[in-house]
Short mmCIF file of C-alpha atoms in Angstrom, two decimals:
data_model
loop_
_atom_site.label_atom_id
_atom_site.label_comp_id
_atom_site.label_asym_id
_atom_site.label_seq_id
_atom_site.Cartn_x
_atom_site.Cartn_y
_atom_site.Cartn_z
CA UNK A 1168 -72.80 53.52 -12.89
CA UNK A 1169 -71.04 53.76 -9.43
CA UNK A 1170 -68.75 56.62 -8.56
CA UNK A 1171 -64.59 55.88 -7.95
CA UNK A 1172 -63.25 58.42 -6.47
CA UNK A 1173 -59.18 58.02 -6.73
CA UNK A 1174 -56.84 59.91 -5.24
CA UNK A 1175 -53.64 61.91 -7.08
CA UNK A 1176 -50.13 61.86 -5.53
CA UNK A 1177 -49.03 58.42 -5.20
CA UNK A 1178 -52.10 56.85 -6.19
CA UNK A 1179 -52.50 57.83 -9.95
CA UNK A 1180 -49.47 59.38 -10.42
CA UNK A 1181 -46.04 58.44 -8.98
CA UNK A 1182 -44.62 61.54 -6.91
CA UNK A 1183 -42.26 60.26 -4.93
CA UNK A 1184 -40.33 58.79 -7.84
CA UNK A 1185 -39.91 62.55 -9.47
CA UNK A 1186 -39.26 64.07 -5.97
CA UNK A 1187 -36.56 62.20 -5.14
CA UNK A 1188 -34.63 62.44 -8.94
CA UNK A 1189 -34.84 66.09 -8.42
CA UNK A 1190 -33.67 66.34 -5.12
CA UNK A 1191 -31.05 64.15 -5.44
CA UNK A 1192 -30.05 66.79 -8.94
CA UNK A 1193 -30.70 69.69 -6.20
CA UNK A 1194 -28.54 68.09 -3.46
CA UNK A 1195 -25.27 67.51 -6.42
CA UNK A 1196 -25.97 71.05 -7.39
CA UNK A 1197 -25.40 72.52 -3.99
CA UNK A 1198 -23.09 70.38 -3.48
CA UNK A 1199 -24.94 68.82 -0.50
CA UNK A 1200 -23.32 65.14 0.85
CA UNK A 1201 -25.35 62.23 -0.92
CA UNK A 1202 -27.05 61.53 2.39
CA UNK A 1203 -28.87 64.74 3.00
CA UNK A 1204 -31.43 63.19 0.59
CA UNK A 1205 -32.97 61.13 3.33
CA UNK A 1206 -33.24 64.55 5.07
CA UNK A 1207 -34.87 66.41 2.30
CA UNK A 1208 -37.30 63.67 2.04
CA UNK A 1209 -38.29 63.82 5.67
CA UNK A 1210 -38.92 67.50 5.30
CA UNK A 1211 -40.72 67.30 2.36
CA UNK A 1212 -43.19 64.15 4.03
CA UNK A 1213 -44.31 62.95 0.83
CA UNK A 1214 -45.56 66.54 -0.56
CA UNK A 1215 -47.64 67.03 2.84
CA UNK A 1216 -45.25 69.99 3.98
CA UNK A 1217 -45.94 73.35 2.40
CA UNK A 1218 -43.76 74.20 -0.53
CA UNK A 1219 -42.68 77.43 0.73
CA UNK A 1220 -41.38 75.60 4.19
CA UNK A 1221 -39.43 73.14 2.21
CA UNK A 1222 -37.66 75.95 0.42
CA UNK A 1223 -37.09 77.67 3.68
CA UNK A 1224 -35.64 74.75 5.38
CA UNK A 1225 -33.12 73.99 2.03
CA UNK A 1226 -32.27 77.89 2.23
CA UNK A 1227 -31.42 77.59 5.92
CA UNK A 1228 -29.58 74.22 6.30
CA UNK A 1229 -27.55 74.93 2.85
CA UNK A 1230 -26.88 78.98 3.86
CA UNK A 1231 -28.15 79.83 0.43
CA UNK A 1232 -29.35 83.14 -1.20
CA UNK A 1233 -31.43 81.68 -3.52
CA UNK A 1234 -35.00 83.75 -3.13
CA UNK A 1235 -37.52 80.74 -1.82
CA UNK A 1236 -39.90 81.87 -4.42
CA UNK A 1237 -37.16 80.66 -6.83
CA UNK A 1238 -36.66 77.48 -4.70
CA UNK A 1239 -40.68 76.82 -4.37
CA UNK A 1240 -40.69 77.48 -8.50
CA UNK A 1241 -37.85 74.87 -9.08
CA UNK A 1242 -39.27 72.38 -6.46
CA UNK A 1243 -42.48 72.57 -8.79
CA UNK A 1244 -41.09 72.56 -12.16
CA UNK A 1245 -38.29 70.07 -11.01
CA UNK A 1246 -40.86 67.16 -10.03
CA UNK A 1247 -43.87 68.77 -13.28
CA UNK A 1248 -41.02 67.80 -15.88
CA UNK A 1249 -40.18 64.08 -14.33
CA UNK A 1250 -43.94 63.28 -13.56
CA UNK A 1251 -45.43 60.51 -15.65
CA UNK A 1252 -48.91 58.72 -16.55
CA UNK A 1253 -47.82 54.65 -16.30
CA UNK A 1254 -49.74 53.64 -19.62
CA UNK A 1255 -50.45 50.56 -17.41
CA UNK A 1256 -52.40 53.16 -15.09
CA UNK A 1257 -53.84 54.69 -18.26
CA UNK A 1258 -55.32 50.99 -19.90
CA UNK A 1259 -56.92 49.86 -16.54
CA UNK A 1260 -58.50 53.31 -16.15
CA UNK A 1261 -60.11 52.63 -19.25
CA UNK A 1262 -61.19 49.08 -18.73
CA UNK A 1263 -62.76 50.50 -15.10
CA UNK A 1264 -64.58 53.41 -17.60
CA UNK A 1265 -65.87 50.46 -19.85
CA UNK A 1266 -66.61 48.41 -16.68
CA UNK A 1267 -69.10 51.02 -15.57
CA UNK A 1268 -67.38 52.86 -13.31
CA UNK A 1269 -66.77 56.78 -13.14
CA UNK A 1270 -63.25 58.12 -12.40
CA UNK A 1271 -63.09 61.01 -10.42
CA UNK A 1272 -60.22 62.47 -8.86
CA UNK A 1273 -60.47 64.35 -5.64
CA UNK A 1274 -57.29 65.05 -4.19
CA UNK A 1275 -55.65 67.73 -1.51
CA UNK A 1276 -52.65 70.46 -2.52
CA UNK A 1277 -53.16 73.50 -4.84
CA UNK A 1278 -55.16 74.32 -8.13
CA UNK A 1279 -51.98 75.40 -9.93
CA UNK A 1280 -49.75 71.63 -8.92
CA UNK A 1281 -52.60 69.44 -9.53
CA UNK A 1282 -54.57 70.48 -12.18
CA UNK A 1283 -50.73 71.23 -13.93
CA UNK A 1284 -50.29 67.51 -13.46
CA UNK A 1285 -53.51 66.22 -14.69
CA UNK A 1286 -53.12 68.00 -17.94
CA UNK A 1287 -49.85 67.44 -18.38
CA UNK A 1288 -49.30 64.22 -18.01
CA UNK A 1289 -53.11 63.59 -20.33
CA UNK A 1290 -54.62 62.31 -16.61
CA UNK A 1291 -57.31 64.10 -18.15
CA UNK A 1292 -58.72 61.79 -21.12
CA UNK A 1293 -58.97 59.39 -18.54
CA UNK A 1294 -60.98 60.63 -15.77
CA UNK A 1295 -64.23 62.16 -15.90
CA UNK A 1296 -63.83 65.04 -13.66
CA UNK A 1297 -61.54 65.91 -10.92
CA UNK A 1298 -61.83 68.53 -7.77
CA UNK A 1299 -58.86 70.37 -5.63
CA UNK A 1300 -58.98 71.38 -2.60
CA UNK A 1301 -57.76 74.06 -2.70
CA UNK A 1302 -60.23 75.22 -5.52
CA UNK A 1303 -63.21 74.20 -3.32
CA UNK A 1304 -61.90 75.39 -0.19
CA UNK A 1305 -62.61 72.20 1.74
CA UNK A 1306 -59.83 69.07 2.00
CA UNK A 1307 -60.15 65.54 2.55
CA UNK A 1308 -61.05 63.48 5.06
CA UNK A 1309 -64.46 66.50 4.91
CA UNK A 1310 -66.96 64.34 3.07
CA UNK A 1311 -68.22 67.60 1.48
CA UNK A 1312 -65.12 67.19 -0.57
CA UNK A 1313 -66.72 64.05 -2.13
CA UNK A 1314 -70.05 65.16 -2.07
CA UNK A 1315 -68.98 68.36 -4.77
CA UNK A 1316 -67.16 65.60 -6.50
CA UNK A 1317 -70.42 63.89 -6.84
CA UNK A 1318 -72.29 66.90 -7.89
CA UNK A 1319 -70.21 67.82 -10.30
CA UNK A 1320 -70.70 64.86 -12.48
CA UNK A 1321 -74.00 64.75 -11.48
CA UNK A 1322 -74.16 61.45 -9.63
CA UNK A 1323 -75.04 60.33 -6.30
CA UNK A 1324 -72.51 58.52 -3.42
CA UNK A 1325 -74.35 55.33 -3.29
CA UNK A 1326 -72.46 52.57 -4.70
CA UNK A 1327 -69.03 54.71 -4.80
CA UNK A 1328 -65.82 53.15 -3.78
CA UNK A 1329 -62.87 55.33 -2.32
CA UNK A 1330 -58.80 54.79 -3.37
CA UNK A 1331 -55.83 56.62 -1.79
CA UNK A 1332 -52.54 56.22 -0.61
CA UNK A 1333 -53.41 58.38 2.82
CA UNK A 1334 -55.26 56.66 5.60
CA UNK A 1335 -56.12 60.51 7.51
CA UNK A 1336 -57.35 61.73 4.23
CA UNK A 1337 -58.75 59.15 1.74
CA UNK A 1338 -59.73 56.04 4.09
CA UNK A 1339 -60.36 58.38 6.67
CA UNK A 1340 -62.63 60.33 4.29
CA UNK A 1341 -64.29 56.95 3.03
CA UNK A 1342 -65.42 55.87 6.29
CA UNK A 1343 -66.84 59.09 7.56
CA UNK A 1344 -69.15 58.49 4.50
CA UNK A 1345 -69.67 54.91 4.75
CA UNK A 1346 -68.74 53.98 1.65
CA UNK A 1347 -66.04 51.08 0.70
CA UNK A 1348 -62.19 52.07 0.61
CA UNK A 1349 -59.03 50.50 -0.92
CA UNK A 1350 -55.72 51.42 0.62
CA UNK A 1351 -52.66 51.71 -1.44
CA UNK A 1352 -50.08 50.57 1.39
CA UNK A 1353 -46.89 51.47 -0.53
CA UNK A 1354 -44.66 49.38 2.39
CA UNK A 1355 -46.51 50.42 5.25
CA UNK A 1356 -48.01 48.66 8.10
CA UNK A 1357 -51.60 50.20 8.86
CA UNK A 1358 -51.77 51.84 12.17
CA UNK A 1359 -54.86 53.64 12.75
CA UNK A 1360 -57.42 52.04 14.94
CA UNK A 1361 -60.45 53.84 14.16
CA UNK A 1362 -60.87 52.75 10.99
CA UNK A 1363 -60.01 50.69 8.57
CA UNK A 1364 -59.73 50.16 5.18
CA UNK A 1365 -61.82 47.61 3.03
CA UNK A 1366 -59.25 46.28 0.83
CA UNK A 1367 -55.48 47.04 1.04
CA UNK A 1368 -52.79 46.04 -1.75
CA UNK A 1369 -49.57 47.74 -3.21
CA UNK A 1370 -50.89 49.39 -6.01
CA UNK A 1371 -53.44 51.19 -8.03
CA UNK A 1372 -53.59 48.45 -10.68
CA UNK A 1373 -54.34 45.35 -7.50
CA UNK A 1374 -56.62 48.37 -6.20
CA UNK A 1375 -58.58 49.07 -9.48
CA UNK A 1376 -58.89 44.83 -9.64
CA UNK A 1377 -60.37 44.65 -6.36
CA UNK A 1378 -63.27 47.58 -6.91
CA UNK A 1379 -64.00 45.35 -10.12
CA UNK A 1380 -63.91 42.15 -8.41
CA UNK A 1381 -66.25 43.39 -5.31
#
């Protein structure tokens, strides 16, 4: 029974979707021109840009006196309520679990986001464990991330297969192990010559159909 270790944001769960509906509800609020949405996506960097920073930046390009505490709570509640489990996601998890494979998330950001959005959206009856950084106090590309991963299931790396949207932190993370990757490419050209990955498609469903067809 091999190991697949998948990643969160935009890999089992669609974040950018929910970012952008509730920035684009933030922006209408404020008052903001339609435009400044490319902007707040750009600072936010596809959730890689602290949450407090983000809410600084909106407080200082929009003058406001909104307390960033309120702004970092509303960022996080704002994309929590619009954050969904594709059933599609859901079924070929499952077919993966009855394939012989073992689900395990490992994935970077904070104990309080991503375990929220595990639970919430029922991530949960569908993987068999999962590990945050921020919990652990190591991040990906560190193999250690994996290897607690691993551990805590009780399995070894041998055989395991890494998926992720981020080529610095999940195929980065894959080949410093040595074990196979699948890139989720999500429109973009791959650019690092280091490494690279050992499949690439669009998608978690193409990526799940490629660790079951290797």
């Amino acid at each position: 029974m091999p190991l697949l270790f998948l990643d969160l944001d935009d890999t089992l769960l669609d974040r950018g979707g929910p970012f952008r509906a509730w920035a684009e509800g933030f922006l209408a609020a404020v008052g903001a021109p339609p435009k400044d949405i490319e902007w707040l996506l750009s600072v936010d960097a596809d959730g890689l840009t602290d949450r407090w920073d983000v809410a600084d930046a909106i407080r200082s390009r929009y003058q406001l006196r909104t307390p960033s505490i309120d702004l970092v709570d509303a960022l996080h509640e704002g994309v929590m309520e619009r954050i969904r489990l594709d059933p599609l996601v859901a079924c070929a998890l499952r077919i993966a679990d009855d394939a012989g494979w073992v689900p395990v998330v490992v994935t970077n950001g904070t104990s309080r986001q991503e375990d929220a959005k595990i639970r919430r959206t029922g991530l949960d009856r569908y993987v068999a464990d999962w590990v945050v950084a921020d919990e652990v106090g190591v991040s990906k590309p560190n193999p250690r991330i994996f290897a607690m991963a691993a551990q805590r299931v009780r399995m070894r790396l041998a055989g395991a297969w890494v998926v992720g949207d981020s080529p610095e932190a999940d195929i980065a993370g894959a080949a410093a192990m040595g074990l196979p990757s699948v890139w989720l490419h999500r429109g973009r050209n791959w650019l690092e010559p280091r490494f690279t990955p050992t499949r690439t498609v669009g998608g978690l469903l193409p990526a799940l159909a490629a660790v079951l067809g290797a």
